Coordinates of C-alpha atoms in Angstrom, one line a residue:
M1 CA -45.4 53.2 -121.8
D2 CA -41.9 53.4 -122.8
N3 CA -40.7 49.9 -123.1
K4 CA -37.1 50.3 -124.4
P5 CA -34.3 48.2 -123.2
P6 CA -31.8 50.0 -120.7
R7 CA -28.8 51.1 -122.5
H8 CA -25.4 49.6 -122.3
W9 CA -22.7 51.7 -120.4
R10 CA -20.5 51.6 -123.5
D11 CA -23.2 53.4 -125.5
Q12 CA -23.7 56.0 -122.9
V13 CA -19.8 56.6 -122.8
V14 CA -20.1 57.2 -126.5
D15 CA -22.6 59.3 -126.5
L16 CA -20.5 61.4 -123.8
L17 CA -17.6 61.4 -125.8
Y18 CA -19.3 62.2 -129.2
W19 CA -21.3 65.2 -127.7
R20 CA -24.7 63.6 -128.5
D21 CA -26.2 65.5 -125.3
I22 CA -24.1 68.8 -125.1
K23 CA -25.4 69.7 -121.8
T24 CA -24.4 66.3 -119.9
T25 CA -21.0 66.2 -121.8
G26 CA -20.5 69.9 -120.9
V27 CA -21.2 69.1 -117.3
V28 CA -18.9 66.1 -117.1
F29 CA -16.0 67.2 -118.7
G30 CA -16.2 70.8 -117.2
A31 CA -16.3 68.7 -113.7
C32 CA -13.2 66.6 -114.5
L33 CA -11.6 69.5 -115.7
F34 CA -12.0 71.7 -113.2
L35 CA -11.0 68.9 -110.6
L36 CA -7.9 68.3 -112.2
L37 CA -6.6 72.0 -112.7
S38 CA -7.7 72.4 -109.1
L39 CA -5.4 69.2 -108.4
T40 CA -2.5 71.7 -109.8
V41 CA -3.0 74.5 -107.4
C42 CA -3.9 72.4 -104.1
S43 CA -3.2 69.1 -102.8
I44 CA -5.6 66.1 -103.4
V45 CA -6.8 66.3 -100.0
S46 CA -7.5 69.9 -100.2
V47 CA -9.3 69.4 -103.2
C48 CA -11.5 66.4 -102.0
S49 CA -12.1 68.2 -99.0
Y50 CA -13.4 71.5 -100.6
V51 CA -15.5 69.4 -103.3
A52 CA -17.0 67.4 -100.5
L53 CA -17.9 70.6 -98.6
T54 CA -19.1 72.1 -101.6
L55 CA -21.7 69.5 -102.2
L56 CA -22.4 69.1 -98.6
S57 CA -23.1 72.8 -98.5
V58 CA -25.7 72.7 -101.2
T59 CA -27.6 69.4 -100.0
I60 CA -28.1 70.8 -96.3
A61 CA -28.9 74.2 -97.8
F62 CA -31.4 72.4 -100.1
R63 CA -32.7 70.3 -97.1
I64 CA -33.5 73.2 -94.8
Y65 CA -35.1 75.3 -97.7
K66 CA -37.5 72.4 -98.5
G67 CA -38.1 71.9 -94.8
I68 CA -39.2 75.7 -94.4
L69 CA -40.9 75.4 -97.7
Q70 CA -43.0 72.3 -96.0
A71 CA -43.4 74.2 -92.9
I72 CA -45.0 77.1 -94.6
Q73 CA -47.3 75.3 -96.6
K74 CA -47.9 72.8 -94.2
S75 CA -47.6 70.1 -96.7
D76 CA -46.1 66.3 -96.0
E77 CA -44.1 66.0 -98.9
G78 CA -41.3 64.2 -96.9
H79 CA -37.5 64.0 -96.9
P80 CA -36.3 65.8 -100.3
F81 CA -33.7 63.5 -101.0
K82 CA -36.0 60.3 -100.2
A83 CA -35.9 58.9 -103.6
Y84 CA -31.8 58.7 -104.1
L85 CA -32.2 57.6 -100.4
D86 CA -34.3 54.3 -101.2
Q87 CA -32.2 53.7 -104.2
D88 CA -29.7 50.6 -103.7
V89 CA -26.2 51.5 -104.2
A90 CA -24.7 49.0 -102.7
L91 CA -22.2 47.0 -105.2
S92 CA -23.5 43.2 -105.7
E93 CA -21.2 40.7 -105.4
D94 CA -21.4 39.2 -109.1
M95 CA -20.6 42.9 -110.3
V96 CA -17.3 42.8 -108.0
H97 CA -16.3 39.4 -109.2
K98 CA -17.0 40.4 -112.9
Y99 CA -14.8 43.4 -112.7
S100 CA -11.9 42.0 -110.3
D101 CA -11.7 39.0 -112.8
L102 CA -11.4 41.3 -116.0
A103 CA -8.9 43.5 -114.0
L104 CA -7.0 40.0 -113.3
E105 CA -7.1 39.0 -116.8
R106 CA -6.1 42.4 -117.9
I107 CA -3.0 42.5 -115.4
N108 CA -1.9 38.9 -116.4
V109 CA -1.7 40.0 -119.8
W110 CA 0.4 43.0 -119.4
I111 CA 2.7 40.7 -117.2
V112 CA 3.0 38.4 -119.9
E113 CA 3.9 41.0 -122.2
L114 CA 6.2 42.7 -120.2
R115 CA 8.1 39.7 -119.5
R116 CA 8.3 38.9 -123.3
L117 CA 9.6 42.6 -124.0
F118 CA 12.2 43.0 -121.4
L119 CA 13.7 39.2 -121.8
V120 CA 13.9 40.3 -125.6
E121 CA 11.6 37.4 -127.1
D122 CA 11.3 39.4 -130.4
L123 CA 14.3 42.0 -130.9
V124 CA 11.8 44.1 -132.7
D125 CA 9.4 44.5 -130.7
S126 CA 11.8 45.0 -127.9
L127 CA 13.6 47.8 -129.9
K128 CA 10.4 49.5 -130.5
F129 CA 9.3 49.3 -126.6
A130 CA 12.9 50.9 -125.8
V131 CA 12.4 53.6 -128.3
G132 CA 9.0 54.7 -126.8
M133 CA 10.4 54.5 -123.3
W134 CA 13.3 56.7 -124.7
V135 CA 10.5 59.2 -126.3
L136 CA 8.7 59.4 -122.6
T137 CA 11.9 60.2 -121.0
Y138 CA 11.7 63.5 -122.9
V139 CA 7.7 63.8 -122.4
G140 CA 8.3 63.5 -119.0
A141 CA 11.0 66.1 -118.8
L142 CA 8.4 68.5 -120.6
F143 CA 5.1 67.6 -118.6
N144 CA 4.4 66.4 -115.1
G145 CA 2.0 63.3 -114.7
L146 CA -1.1 65.7 -114.1
T147 CA -0.5 67.8 -117.1
L148 CA -0.7 64.5 -119.2
I149 CA -3.9 63.7 -117.7
I150 CA -5.6 67.2 -118.2
L151 CA -4.2 67.1 -122.0
A152 CA -5.3 63.1 -122.2
L153 CA -8.9 64.4 -120.8
V154 CA -9.2 67.1 -123.5
G155 CA -8.2 64.5 -126.1
V156 CA -10.6 62.3 -125.1
F157 CA -13.6 64.7 -125.4
S158 CA -12.1 66.7 -128.5
C159 CA -10.6 63.8 -130.8
P160 CA -14.1 61.6 -131.5
V161 CA -15.9 64.7 -132.6
I162 CA -12.8 66.0 -134.9
Y163 CA -12.6 62.5 -136.3
E164 CA -16.3 62.2 -137.0
K165 CA -16.2 65.4 -138.5
N166 CA -13.0 64.8 -141.0
Q167 CA -12.8 61.3 -141.1
K168 CA -11.9 61.1 -144.6
Q169 CA -8.8 63.4 -144.7
I170 CA -7.9 61.8 -141.5
D171 CA -8.1 58.2 -142.7
H172 CA -6.0 59.6 -145.9
Y173 CA -3.2 60.9 -143.9
V174 CA -3.0 57.9 -141.4
Q175 CA -2.9 55.5 -144.3
L176 CA -0.1 57.8 -146.0
V177 CA 1.8 57.8 -142.7
T178 CA 1.5 54.2 -141.7
G179 CA 2.5 53.3 -145.1
Q180 CA 5.7 55.3 -144.8
V181 CA 6.4 53.6 -141.3
K182 CA 6.1 50.3 -142.7
D183 CA 8.6 51.3 -145.9
I184 CA 11.3 52.3 -143.3
V185 CA 10.9 49.5 -140.9
A186 CA 11.1 47.1 -143.5
K187 CA 14.2 48.9 -144.9
V188 CA 15.9 49.0 -141.8
Q189 CA 15.0 45.0 -141.3
A190 CA 16.4 44.2 -144.6
K191 CA 19.7 46.0 -143.8
V192 CA 20.4 45.3 -140.0
P193 CA 20.9 41.6 -139.6
G194 CA 19.1 40.1 -136.6
L195 CA 16.2 42.5 -137.0
K196 CA 14.1 40.3 -139.0
R197 CA 11.0 38.6 -137.7
K198 CA 10.8 35.0 -136.9
A199 CA 8.6 33.3 -139.4
E200 CA 5.5 32.6 -137.8

């Protein structure tokens, strides 16, 4: 008897992104990529309708097939999806409260941070934010939101594996770049009056 404790969802996500089970990751990645690519061609309403129709066609065909098979074999196996129909899929109040509280906490943190940036509590952070927004105007001119989501999906499923296989080299170059950026920021802060951070 296997008495292993149930794995946390974070561990399952990590396994998915690091391609621990190639078949499962391939199915999830392929399905998500296909869905996003479909959205570039059709509207979200059409894509959702086609996906629902496809799933429904498969389940109805399987249900009829199993019914015919049971009639021929004169077996009494019952409904082929009975195990899934008996599962409790309702969201518990505790789970809803837990995740809504987490979401509310994150939203409040973002609101406070945006207020701090827009009202220039720290000039350096506000300037960094402005530069980031300026870069995003160029990104937005080159790509639409859906293209960025597709690129993000590909990155999420490829970057962890690439990093795992080339960790030493990547860490080395990241340290070099980080050091250069810190030096440039320090030089700019030293030369431009008013850019020095307040002493903490």
